[in-house]
Amino acid sequence: RIKALIFVTRFYRSTKIKALIRKFWEMEGIRFLFVSGVNTVVGFLLTLFFGEVLKLPDPLPVVFNYICCSPFAYFMQARIAFRTKMVLPRYFAYLGSSVPNVLLLSALTSLFEYQIKLPHIIGYALSYVIAIPLLFIMVKFIVQPGSERRAKRLAKKKNDDK
């Protein structure tokens, strides 16, 4: 185990690996996936806490999860995934974007579970995988204002021309 740890440590110290990690981290899509994963884990654990530990009846765990995690989720999307300022009007738009998000995920999960007859966990996972590109586009346009998107596009084009 120690040899494996030393190998991993040396591997990470490699400048090529650091450069590769930095390169991937500069991609909005990768940051979005990372942030979405963190938000999903935090939300799932909080829902379990409300439902299993506090024994709240359905759908209260999901409602309290939404109320508690929304500010955290917006912070993560705005500051980390899209590197933009947090602004109250966009926060409320972000809250509103959760409604189509929940409807889309519910529809896909129902399709996989009841129509295609997949096991619950597989249908749930597939619905998230399929919804990720749509959610990325929706959240990006809500969290990041158009002027910032335009400036990033122009900066990228300028760097590509060099």
Short mmCIF file of C-alpha atoms in Angstrom, two decimals:
data_model
loop_
_atom_site.label_atom_id
_atom_site.label_comp_id
_atom_site.label_asym_id
_atom_site.label_seq_id
_atom_site.Cartn_x
_atom_site.Cartn_y
_atom_site.Cartn_z
CA ARG A 1 0.00 0.00 0.00
CA ILE A 2 2.78 2.41 0.83
CA LYS A 3 4.52 1.67 -2.48
CA ALA A 4 1.28 2.36 -4.31
CA LEU A 5 0.86 5.64 -2.39
CA ILE A 6 4.42 6.66 -3.23
CA PHE A 7 3.81 5.83 -6.92
CA VAL A 8 0.59 7.89 -6.97
CA THR A 9 2.34 10.79 -5.21
CA ARG A 10 5.25 10.74 -7.68
CA PHE A 11 2.81 10.35 -10.58
CA TYR A 12 0.85 13.43 -9.48
CA ARG A 13 4.03 15.44 -8.94
CA SER A 14 4.87 14.95 -12.59
CA THR A 15 4.54 18.27 -14.38
CA LYS A 16 2.87 16.57 -17.35
CA ILE A 17 0.13 15.19 -15.13
CA LYS A 18 -0.35 18.55 -13.42
CA ALA A 19 -0.55 20.24 -16.81
CA LEU A 20 -3.08 17.68 -18.02
CA ILE A 21 -5.22 18.12 -14.90
CA ARG A 22 -5.03 21.90 -15.27
CA LYS A 23 -5.97 21.65 -18.94
CA PHE A 24 -9.05 19.55 -18.15
CA TRP A 25 -9.98 21.80 -15.23
CA GLU A 26 -10.07 24.79 -17.59
CA MET A 27 -12.93 23.13 -19.51
CA GLU A 28 -16.33 24.37 -18.33
CA GLY A 29 -17.91 21.00 -19.05
CA ILE A 30 -15.47 19.17 -16.77
CA ARG A 31 -15.98 21.71 -13.97
CA PHE A 32 -19.75 21.43 -14.48
CA LEU A 33 -19.59 17.63 -14.15
CA PHE A 34 -17.44 17.91 -11.03
CA VAL A 35 -19.70 20.50 -9.39
CA SER A 36 -22.83 18.58 -10.37
CA GLY A 37 -21.35 15.44 -8.85
CA VAL A 38 -20.55 17.24 -5.59
CA ASN A 39 -24.03 18.81 -5.52
CA THR A 40 -25.64 15.41 -6.17
CA VAL A 41 -23.71 13.70 -3.38
CA VAL A 42 -24.42 16.50 -0.89
CA GLY A 43 -28.11 16.56 -1.86
CA PHE A 44 -28.43 12.77 -1.66
CA LEU A 45 -26.80 12.66 1.80
CA LEU A 46 -28.98 15.49 3.05
CA THR A 47 -32.12 13.80 1.71
CA LEU A 48 -31.08 10.59 3.47
CA PHE A 49 -30.51 12.54 6.67
CA PHE A 50 -33.94 14.14 6.55
CA GLY A 51 -35.68 10.90 5.58
CA GLU A 52 -33.80 8.22 7.49
CA VAL A 53 -32.40 10.02 10.54
CA LEU A 54 -35.11 12.61 11.18
CA LYS A 55 -37.82 10.25 9.83
CA LEU A 56 -39.63 12.97 7.89
CA PRO A 57 -42.43 11.66 5.63
CA ASP A 58 -42.19 11.90 1.82
CA PRO A 59 -41.83 14.35 0.07
CA LEU A 60 -40.47 16.52 2.92
CA PRO A 61 -36.87 15.21 2.71
CA VAL A 62 -36.67 16.24 -0.95
CA VAL A 63 -38.29 19.62 -0.26
CA PHE A 64 -35.94 20.39 2.65
CA ASN A 65 -32.98 19.21 0.58
CA TYR A 66 -33.98 21.63 -2.17
CA ILE A 67 -34.35 24.51 0.30
CA CYS A 68 -31.05 23.80 2.07
CA CYS A 69 -28.91 22.90 -0.95
CA SER A 70 -30.04 25.51 -3.48
CA PRO A 71 -27.74 28.30 -2.25
CA PHE A 72 -24.80 25.88 -2.10
CA ALA A 73 -25.57 24.50 -5.57
CA TYR A 74 -25.83 27.99 -7.10
CA PHE A 75 -22.57 29.02 -5.43
CA MET A 76 -20.82 25.96 -6.83
CA GLN A 77 -22.21 26.45 -10.36
CA ALA A 78 -21.57 30.21 -10.46
CA ARG A 79 -18.17 30.45 -8.81
CA ILE A 80 -16.55 27.13 -9.67
CA ALA A 81 -18.17 25.69 -12.80
CA PHE A 82 -18.72 28.92 -14.76
CA ARG A 83 -16.41 31.31 -12.86
CA THR A 84 -18.85 34.17 -12.74
CA LYS A 85 -20.22 36.55 -10.12
CA MET A 86 -23.15 35.53 -8.00
CA VAL A 87 -26.09 37.85 -8.59
CA LEU A 88 -29.46 37.63 -6.85
CA PRO A 89 -31.66 37.78 -10.00
CA ARG A 90 -29.67 34.93 -11.58
CA TYR A 91 -29.97 32.98 -8.31
CA PHE A 92 -33.77 33.19 -8.55
CA ALA A 93 -33.61 32.16 -12.22
CA TYR A 94 -31.41 29.24 -11.15
CA LEU A 95 -34.04 28.23 -8.59
CA GLY A 96 -36.65 28.34 -11.33
CA SER A 97 -34.49 26.14 -13.56
CA SER A 98 -34.83 23.36 -11.03
CA VAL A 99 -38.46 22.83 -11.99
CA PRO A 100 -37.73 21.72 -15.60
CA ASN A 101 -34.72 19.81 -14.25
CA VAL A 102 -36.89 17.81 -11.82
CA LEU A 103 -39.57 17.26 -14.47
CA LEU A 104 -37.02 16.03 -17.02
CA LEU A 105 -35.33 13.69 -14.56
CA SER A 106 -38.69 12.38 -13.31
CA ALA A 107 -39.92 11.75 -16.85
CA LEU A 108 -36.73 9.93 -17.85
CA THR A 109 -36.69 7.86 -14.65
CA SER A 110 -40.34 6.89 -15.15
CA LEU A 111 -39.65 5.98 -18.77
CA PHE A 112 -36.76 3.71 -17.83
CA GLU A 113 -38.45 2.17 -14.79
CA TYR A 114 -42.06 1.69 -15.88
CA GLN A 115 -41.94 1.57 -19.67
CA ILE A 116 -38.61 -0.11 -20.30
CA LYS A 117 -38.71 -2.00 -16.95
CA LEU A 118 -35.12 -1.33 -15.88
CA PRO A 119 -34.18 -1.63 -12.20
CA HIS A 120 -34.72 1.61 -10.26
CA ILE A 121 -31.05 2.43 -9.69
CA ILE A 122 -30.15 1.85 -13.36
CA GLY A 123 -33.08 3.96 -14.58
CA TYR A 124 -32.16 6.71 -12.12
CA ALA A 125 -28.52 6.70 -13.23
CA LEU A 126 -29.41 6.64 -16.94
CA SER A 127 -31.79 9.57 -16.54
CA TYR A 128 -28.99 11.67 -15.06
CA VAL A 129 -26.48 10.64 -17.73
CA ILE A 130 -28.89 11.50 -20.54
CA ALA A 131 -29.96 14.78 -18.92
CA ILE A 132 -26.42 16.11 -18.29
CA PRO A 133 -25.90 17.85 -21.69
CA LEU A 134 -29.32 19.53 -21.50
CA LEU A 135 -28.76 20.61 -17.91
CA PHE A 136 -25.31 21.95 -18.77
CA ILE A 137 -26.73 24.21 -21.47
CA MET A 138 -29.67 25.34 -19.32
CA VAL A 139 -27.56 26.10 -16.23
CA LYS A 140 -24.84 27.82 -18.28
CA PHE A 141 -27.32 30.27 -19.82
CA ILE A 142 -28.89 31.01 -16.45
CA VAL A 143 -25.76 31.31 -14.32
CA GLN A 144 -23.44 33.00 -16.82
CA PRO A 145 -24.63 36.24 -18.44
CA GLY A 146 -24.42 36.58 -22.21
CA SER A 147 -21.72 39.26 -22.12
CA GLU A 148 -19.39 36.94 -20.18
CA ARG A 149 -20.06 34.05 -22.57
CA ARG A 150 -19.31 36.32 -25.54
CA ALA A 151 -16.07 37.59 -23.94
CA LYS A 152 -14.88 34.04 -23.24
CA ARG A 153 -15.69 32.96 -26.80
CA LEU A 154 -13.74 35.91 -28.23
CA ALA A 155 -10.76 35.26 -25.91
CA LYS A 156 -10.69 31.60 -26.92
CA LYS A 157 -10.86 32.50 -30.62
CA LYS A 158 -8.04 34.99 -30.17
CA ASN A 159 -5.88 32.32 -28.46
CA ASP A 160 -6.70 29.77 -31.17
CA ASP A 161 -5.62 32.23 -33.89
CA LYS A 162 -2.14 32.57 -32.35
#
